[in-house]
Coordinates of C-alpha atoms in Angstrom, one line a residue:
M695 CA -73.0 -63.8 35.6
S696 CA -74.4 -65.6 32.6
V697 CA -76.0 -64.2 29.6
D698 CA -79.5 -64.4 28.3
G699 CA -80.8 -65.1 24.8
D700 CA -79.9 -61.7 23.5
G701 CA -76.4 -61.7 25.0
T702 CA -77.1 -59.2 27.8
E703 CA -75.1 -59.7 30.8
E704 CA -77.0 -60.2 34.1
P705 CA -76.1 -57.8 37.0
G706 CA -72.9 -58.8 38.7
W707 CA -70.2 -57.8 41.1
E708 CA -68.3 -54.7 40.2
V709 CA -64.9 -54.3 41.9
D710 CA -64.9 -51.6 44.7
P711 CA -62.2 -49.1 43.6
E712 CA -61.6 -48.0 47.1
D713 CA -60.9 -51.6 48.2
E714 CA -57.2 -51.9 47.2
Q715 CA -56.9 -55.4 48.8
G716 CA -59.9 -56.8 47.1
A717 CA -59.0 -55.1 43.9
A718 CA -55.5 -56.7 43.9
V719 CA -57.1 -60.2 44.6
V720 CA -59.5 -59.8 41.7
A721 CA -56.7 -58.5 39.3
A722 CA -54.4 -61.4 40.3
V723 CA -57.1 -64.0 39.6
G724 CA -57.9 -62.3 36.3
R725 CA -54.3 -62.5 35.2
Q726 CA -54.2 -66.2 36.0
L727 CA -57.3 -66.8 34.1
K728 CA -55.8 -65.1 31.0
V729 CA -52.6 -67.2 31.3
W730 CA -54.6 -70.4 31.4
R731 CA -56.7 -69.4 28.4
E732 CA -53.7 -68.3 26.4
T733 CA -51.9 -71.5 27.3
A734 CA -54.8 -73.5 26.0
G735 CA -54.4 -71.5 22.7
L736 CA -57.9 -70.0 22.9
R737 CA -58.9 -66.5 21.9
A738 CA -61.1 -64.5 24.2
A739 CA -64.0 -65.0 21.8
D740 CA -63.7 -68.8 21.5
F741 CA -63.2 -69.2 25.3
A742 CA -66.3 -67.1 25.9
A743 CA -68.3 -69.3 23.5
R744 CA -67.2 -72.5 25.3
M745 CA -68.0 -70.8 28.5
G746 CA -71.4 -69.7 27.6
Y747 CA -70.7 -66.2 28.7
G748 CA -70.3 -63.0 26.6
E749 CA -66.7 -61.9 25.4
D750 CA -67.0 -58.6 27.0
L751 CA -67.6 -60.3 30.4
V752 CA -64.5 -62.6 29.9
R753 CA -62.3 -59.6 29.1
K754 CA -63.5 -57.7 32.1
V755 CA -62.7 -60.7 34.5
E756 CA -59.3 -61.1 33.0
A757 CA -58.5 -57.3 33.3
G758 CA -59.7 -57.4 37.1
R759 CA -62.6 -55.1 36.4
R760 CA -65.4 -57.7 37.3
I761 CA -65.5 -60.2 40.2
P762 CA -66.1 -63.7 38.8
R763 CA -69.0 -65.7 40.3
P764 CA -68.2 -69.1 41.7
E765 CA -70.0 -70.8 38.8
Y766 CA -67.9 -68.8 36.4
L767 CA -64.6 -70.2 38.0
D768 CA -66.1 -73.7 38.0
R769 CA -66.9 -73.6 34.4
A770 CA -63.4 -72.1 33.5
D771 CA -61.8 -75.0 35.3
E772 CA -63.9 -77.5 33.3
V773 CA -63.2 -75.8 30.0
L774 CA -59.5 -75.4 30.6
G775 CA -59.1 -78.7 32.1
A776 CA -57.5 -77.3 35.2
E777 CA -58.4 -80.1 37.4
G778 CA -59.5 -78.0 40.4
R779 CA -56.8 -75.4 40.3
I780 CA -59.1 -72.5 38.9
A781 CA -62.0 -73.6 41.0
A782 CA -59.8 -73.4 44.0
M783 CA -59.7 -69.6 43.4
K784 CA -63.1 -69.3 44.7
R785 CA -61.7 -69.1 48.1
D786 CA -59.6 -66.0 47.1
V787 CA -62.4 -64.3 45.3
E788 CA -65.2 -64.9 47.9
Q789 CA -64.1 -62.2 50.4
A790 CA -63.5 -59.7 47.6
R791 CA -67.1 -59.8 46.8
Y792 CA -68.0 -58.0 49.9
P793 CA -67.4 -54.3 50.9
R794 CA -64.1 -53.9 52.9
R795 CA -65.9 -52.7 56.1
V796 CA -68.2 -55.7 56.1
R797 CA -65.3 -58.0 55.5
D798 CA -63.5 -56.6 58.4
L799 CA -66.5 -57.0 60.7
A800 CA -67.1 -60.5 59.5
K801 CA -63.4 -61.4 60.2
M802 CA -63.8 -60.1 63.8
E803 CA -67.3 -61.9 64.3
S804 CA -65.6 -65.1 63.0
R805 CA -62.9 -64.9 65.7
A806 CA -65.1 -63.7 68.5
T807 CA -66.0 -66.1 71.3
E808 CA -68.6 -63.8 73.0
I809 CA -71.0 -61.4 71.0
Y810 CA -73.3 -59.0 72.8
V811 CA -75.8 -57.0 71.0
Y812 CA -78.4 -54.4 71.8
S813 CA -80.3 -53.4 68.6
T814 CA -82.7 -50.4 68.5
H815 CA -83.6 -49.4 65.0
S816 CA -83.9 -52.7 63.0
V817 CA -83.5 -56.4 63.5
H818 CA -79.8 -56.9 63.8
G819 CA -78.0 -58.1 60.7
L820 CA -76.9 -61.3 62.0
L821 CA -80.7 -62.2 62.7
Q822 CA -82.1 -61.0 59.4
T823 CA -83.8 -63.3 56.9
E824 CA -82.7 -62.8 53.3
A825 CA -86.1 -61.3 52.4
H826 CA -85.9 -58.8 55.3
A827 CA -82.3 -57.8 54.5
R828 CA -83.2 -57.3 50.8
A829 CA -86.2 -55.1 51.6
L830 CA -83.9 -52.9 53.9
F831 CA -81.3 -52.4 51.2
E832 CA -83.9 -51.9 48.4
M833 CA -85.6 -49.2 50.4
R834 CA -82.3 -47.3 51.2
Q835 CA -82.1 -43.6 50.1
P836 CA -80.3 -42.5 48.0
A837 CA -81.0 -45.9 46.3
Y838 CA -78.4 -48.5 45.8
S839 CA -78.0 -50.0 42.3
Q840 CA -79.2 -53.6 41.9
A841 CA -75.7 -54.7 41.7
E842 CA -74.9 -53.0 45.1
V843 CA -78.1 -54.5 46.6
E844 CA -76.9 -58.1 45.5
R845 CA -73.4 -57.4 46.8
F846 CA -74.5 -56.1 50.3
L847 CA -77.1 -58.8 50.7
G848 CA -74.6 -61.6 49.9
A849 CA -72.2 -60.1 52.4
R850 CA -74.8 -59.9 55.3
M851 CA -76.0 -63.4 54.6
A852 CA -72.3 -64.7 54.5
R853 CA -71.9 -63.3 58.1
K854 CA -74.5 -65.7 59.5
S855 CA -72.0 -68.5 59.2
I856 CA -70.9 -67.8 62.8
F857 CA -74.0 -69.7 63.7
E858 CA -72.5 -72.8 62.2
R859 CA -69.2 -72.6 64.0
D860 CA -67.9 -75.4 66.3
P861 CA -67.3 -74.7 69.1
A862 CA -70.0 -72.2 68.9
P863 CA -69.7 -68.5 70.3
T864 CA -71.6 -67.3 73.2
I865 CA -74.2 -64.8 71.8
S866 CA -76.7 -62.4 73.4
F867 CA -79.1 -60.2 71.6
V868 CA -81.6 -57.7 73.0
Q869 CA -84.1 -56.2 70.4
E870 CA -86.4 -53.4 70.8
E871 CA -89.9 -54.5 70.4
A872 CA -90.4 -51.9 67.8
T873 CA -88.0 -53.6 65.5
L874 CA -90.2 -56.7 65.6
R875 CA -93.4 -54.9 65.1
R876 CA -92.3 -53.1 61.7
K877 CA -93.4 -55.1 58.7
V878 CA -90.3 -54.8 56.6
G879 CA -90.8 -56.2 53.3
G880 CA -94.6 -56.8 53.8
T881 CA -96.7 -59.2 55.9
M882 CA -95.2 -62.5 54.5
A883 CA -91.6 -61.4 55.0
W884 CA -92.3 -60.1 58.4
R885 CA -93.8 -63.3 59.5
S886 CA -90.9 -65.3 58.0
Q887 CA -88.6 -62.9 60.0
L888 CA -90.4 -63.5 63.2
E889 CA -90.5 -67.3 62.7
H890 CA -86.8 -67.2 62.1
L891 CA -86.3 -65.3 65.4
A892 CA -88.2 -68.0 67.1
E893 CA -86.0 -70.6 65.9
V894 CA -82.8 -68.7 66.6
A895 CA -84.1 -67.9 70.2
Q896 CA -84.0 -71.6 70.8
M897 CA -80.3 -72.1 70.1
R898 CA -78.4 -73.5 73.1
N899 CA -75.5 -71.0 72.8
L900 CA -77.7 -67.8 72.2
A901 CA -79.9 -65.8 74.6
F902 CA -82.6 -63.7 72.8
Q903 CA -84.4 -61.0 74.6
I904 CA -86.9 -58.2 73.8
M905 CA -87.0 -54.9 75.4
P906 CA -90.8 -54.1 75.4
L907 CA -92.3 -50.9 74.4
D908 CA -94.0 -50.4 77.8
A909 CA -90.6 -50.6 79.6
D910 CA -89.8 -47.6 81.8
V911 CA -86.7 -45.6 81.0
H912 CA -83.8 -48.0 80.7
A913 CA -80.0 -48.1 80.3
G914 CA -80.3 -48.5 76.6
M915 CA -81.8 -45.1 75.9
D916 CA -78.6 -43.7 74.5
G917 CA -78.6 -46.1 71.6
G918 CA -77.3 -49.6 70.4
I919 CA -74.4 -51.5 71.7
E920 CA -72.3 -54.2 70.2
V921 CA -69.3 -55.9 72.1
L922 CA -67.1 -58.6 70.7
R923 CA -64.6 -60.7 73.0
F924 CA -61.8 -62.7 71.5
P925 CA -60.0 -65.9 72.7
D926 CA -57.0 -63.9 74.1
G927 CA -59.3 -61.8 76.3
S928 CA -59.1 -58.7 74.1
G929 CA -62.2 -57.1 72.7
V930 CA -63.8 -54.4 70.7
G931 CA -66.9 -52.5 71.3
R932 CA -69.2 -49.7 69.9
S933 CA -72.2 -47.7 71.2
E934 CA -74.1 -44.9 69.5
G935 CA -74.3 -43.1 72.9
A936 CA -70.6 -43.4 74.0
Y937 CA -67.1 -42.4 72.9
G938 CA -68.5 -40.4 69.8
G939 CA -69.9 -43.7 68.4
R940 CA -66.3 -44.9 67.6
P941 CA -65.1 -48.5 68.1
V942 CA -63.2 -48.9 71.4
S943 CA -60.8 -51.6 72.5
D944 CA -59.5 -50.0 75.9
P945 CA -60.5 -52.5 78.7
R946 CA -61.9 -49.7 80.9
H947 CA -64.2 -48.6 78.0
L948 CA -65.3 -52.0 77.1
R949 CA -66.0 -52.7 80.8
L950 CA -68.4 -49.7 81.0
L951 CA -70.2 -50.9 77.7
E952 CA -70.5 -54.4 79.1
L953 CA -71.9 -53.1 82.5
R954 CA -74.5 -51.1 80.6
Y955 CA -75.3 -54.0 78.4
G956 CA -75.8 -56.2 81.6
M957 CA -78.3 -53.5 82.9
I958 CA -80.2 -53.6 79.7
R959 CA -80.5 -57.3 79.8
T960 CA -82.0 -57.3 83.4
Q961 CA -84.6 -54.6 82.3
A962 CA -85.6 -56.6 79.2
L963 CA -88.0 -59.6 79.1
T964 CA -86.2 -63.0 79.9
P965 CA -85.4 -65.3 77.0
R966 CA -88.5 -67.4 77.8
E967 CA -90.7 -64.3 78.0
S968 CA -89.3 -63.1 74.8
L969 CA -89.9 -66.4 72.8
A970 CA -93.5 -66.4 74.2
F971 CA -93.9 -62.7 73.0
I972 CA -92.9 -63.5 69.5
E973 CA -95.3 -66.6 69.4
Q974 CA -98.1 -64.2 70.6
V975 CA -97.3 -61.7 67.9
L976 CA -97.4 -64.4 65.3
G977 CA -100.8 -65.7 66.6
E978 CA -102.2 -62.2 66.2
K979 CA -104.7 -61.4 63.3

């Protein structure tokens, strides 16, 4: 959150007042930064000048009203000679950047050994490119502020770290064909999204399938499904067309969702056919 030539702050991360846990982390980091600055004998204005940021931003960070960016903490570490102790706070602040509900979902996804998803209205968040996700957030009505767009976008991209896990989880996606046909963000962004799906579809731990528009009535007509399974055998699932759309963890309910998902997979194109379908769409003029 640097400043430009006229001292105006760039859009940054505001603290979510409804996220008590995240707000507490940001407030604690702010207090520590203030102690470090005062111990160094620097006034807020002097510290801001050395940092290359506005004094108002420094005061907001120290008061816990603004979430510092990683580069802000790196610079503070350098200016105050903290030898990495301030920079280490980036790990504490990172999760506070994101909305609580997204943070909770990301935590569950990071623990899951199996992930099953049937997506009907848009390309699933874990599969979206940055340009695709940005277009979705920017077209949202009522409109998000630019700061909210950046916050939600950062959270969605951070969730994609599950693809880098070792050992990797077993993942299965079924996407409705219509979600691949919609040119979200324009032709270039749409093509990049399809190319990304083609790459993801070839991952060894992932099965990607498409439910074609010309498919007969199928088991997914009631809406999307998402099921996560964890190492201890427990799980959580949700479906738009079951249990009032609420998350469920009862083994009987999960079993029914998994059975329905299994039927959807058998009615969709195979992974090989789905990859060929994407390549065909990319080749269309």
